[in-house]
Short mmCIF file of N, CA and C in Angstrom, two decimals:
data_model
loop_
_atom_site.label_atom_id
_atom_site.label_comp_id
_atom_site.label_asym_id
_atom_site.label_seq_id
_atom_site.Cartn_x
_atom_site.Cartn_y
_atom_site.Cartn_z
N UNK A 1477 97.95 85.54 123.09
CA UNK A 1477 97.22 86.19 124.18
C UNK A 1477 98.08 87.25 124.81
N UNK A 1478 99.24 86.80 125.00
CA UNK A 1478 100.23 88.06 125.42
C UNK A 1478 100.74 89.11 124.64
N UNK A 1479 100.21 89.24 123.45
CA UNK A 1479 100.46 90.29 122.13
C UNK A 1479 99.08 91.34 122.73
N UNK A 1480 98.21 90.61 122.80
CA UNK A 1480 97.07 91.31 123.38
C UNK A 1480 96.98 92.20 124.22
N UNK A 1481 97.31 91.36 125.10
CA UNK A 1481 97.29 92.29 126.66
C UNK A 1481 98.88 93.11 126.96
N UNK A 1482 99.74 93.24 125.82
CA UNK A 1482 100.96 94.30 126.08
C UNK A 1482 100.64 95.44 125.99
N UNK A 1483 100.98 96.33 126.15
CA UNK A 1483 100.73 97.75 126.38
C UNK A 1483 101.08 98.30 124.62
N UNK A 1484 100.33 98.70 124.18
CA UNK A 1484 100.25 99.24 122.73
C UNK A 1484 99.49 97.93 121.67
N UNK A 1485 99.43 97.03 122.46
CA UNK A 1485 99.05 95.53 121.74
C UNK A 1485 97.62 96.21 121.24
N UNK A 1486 96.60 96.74 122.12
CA UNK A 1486 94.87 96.77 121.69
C UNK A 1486 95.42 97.97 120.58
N UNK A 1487 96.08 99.03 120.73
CA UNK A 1487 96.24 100.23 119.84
C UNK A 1487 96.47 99.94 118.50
N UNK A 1488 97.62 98.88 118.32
CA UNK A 1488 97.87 98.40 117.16
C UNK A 1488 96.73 97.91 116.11
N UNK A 1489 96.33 96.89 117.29
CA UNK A 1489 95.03 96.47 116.82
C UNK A 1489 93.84 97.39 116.13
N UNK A 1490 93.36 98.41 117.05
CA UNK A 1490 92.43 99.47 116.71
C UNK A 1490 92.80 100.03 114.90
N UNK A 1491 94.15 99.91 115.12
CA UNK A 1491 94.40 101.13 114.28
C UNK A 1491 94.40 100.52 112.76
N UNK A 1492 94.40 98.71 112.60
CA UNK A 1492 94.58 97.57 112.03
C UNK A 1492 93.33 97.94 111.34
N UNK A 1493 92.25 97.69 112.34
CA UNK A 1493 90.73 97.65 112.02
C UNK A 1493 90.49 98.83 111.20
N UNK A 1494 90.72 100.04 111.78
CA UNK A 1494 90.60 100.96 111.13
C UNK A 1494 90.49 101.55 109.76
N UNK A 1495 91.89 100.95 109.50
CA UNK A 1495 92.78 101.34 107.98
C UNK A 1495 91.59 99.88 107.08
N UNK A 1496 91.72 98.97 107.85
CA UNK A 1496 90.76 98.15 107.22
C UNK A 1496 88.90 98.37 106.47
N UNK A 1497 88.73 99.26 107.69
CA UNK A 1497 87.07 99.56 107.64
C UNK A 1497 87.27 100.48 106.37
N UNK A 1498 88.65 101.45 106.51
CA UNK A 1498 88.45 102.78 105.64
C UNK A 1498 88.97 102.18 103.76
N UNK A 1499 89.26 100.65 103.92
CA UNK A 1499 90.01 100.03 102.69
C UNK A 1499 88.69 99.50 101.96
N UNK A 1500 87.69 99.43 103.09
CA UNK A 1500 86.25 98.59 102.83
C UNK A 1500 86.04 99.50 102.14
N UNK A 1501 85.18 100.76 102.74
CA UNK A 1501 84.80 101.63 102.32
C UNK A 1501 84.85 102.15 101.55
N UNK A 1502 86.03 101.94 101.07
CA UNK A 1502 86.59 102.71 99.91
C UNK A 1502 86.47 101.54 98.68
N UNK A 1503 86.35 100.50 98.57
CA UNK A 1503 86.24 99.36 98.14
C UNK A 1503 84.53 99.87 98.02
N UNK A 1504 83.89 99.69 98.89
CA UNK A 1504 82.24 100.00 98.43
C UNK A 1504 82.23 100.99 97.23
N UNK A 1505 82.82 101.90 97.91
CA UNK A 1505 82.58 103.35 96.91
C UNK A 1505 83.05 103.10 95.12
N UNK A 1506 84.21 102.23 95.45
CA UNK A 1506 84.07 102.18 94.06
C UNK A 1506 83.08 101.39 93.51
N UNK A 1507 82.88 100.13 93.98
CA UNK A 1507 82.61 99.24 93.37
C UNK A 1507 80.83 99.68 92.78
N UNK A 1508 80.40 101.07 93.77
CA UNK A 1508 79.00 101.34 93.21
C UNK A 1508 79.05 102.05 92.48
N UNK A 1509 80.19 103.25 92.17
CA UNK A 1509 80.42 103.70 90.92
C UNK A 1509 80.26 103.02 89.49
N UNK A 1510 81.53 101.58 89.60
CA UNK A 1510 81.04 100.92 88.62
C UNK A 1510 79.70 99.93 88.46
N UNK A 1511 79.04 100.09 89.37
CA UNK A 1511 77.67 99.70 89.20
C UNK A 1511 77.07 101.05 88.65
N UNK A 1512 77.10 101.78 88.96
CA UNK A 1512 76.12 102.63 88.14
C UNK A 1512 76.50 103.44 86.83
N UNK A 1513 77.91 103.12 86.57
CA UNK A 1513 78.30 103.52 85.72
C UNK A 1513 77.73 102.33 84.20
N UNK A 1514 77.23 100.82 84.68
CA UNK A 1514 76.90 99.85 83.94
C UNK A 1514 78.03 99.47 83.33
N UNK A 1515 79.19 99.05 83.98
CA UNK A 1515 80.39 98.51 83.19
C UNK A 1515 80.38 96.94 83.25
#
């Protein structure tokens, strides 16, 4: 709880999610390539 509420604690966090959403994403993108590629 106190990692949280330190000052740069939520930023870290944000920036966690982020790199995450953009790892998804990028994870989608391929994975419909090889769907439509029929591999």
């Amino acid at each position: 709880v106190q990692a949280s509420t330190a000052p740069g604690g939520s930023l870290s966090k944000d920036l966690c999610a982020r790199e995450f959403e953009a790892l998804r994403s990028c994870f989608a993108a391929a994975a419909k390539k090889t769907l439509e590629r029929g591999c």
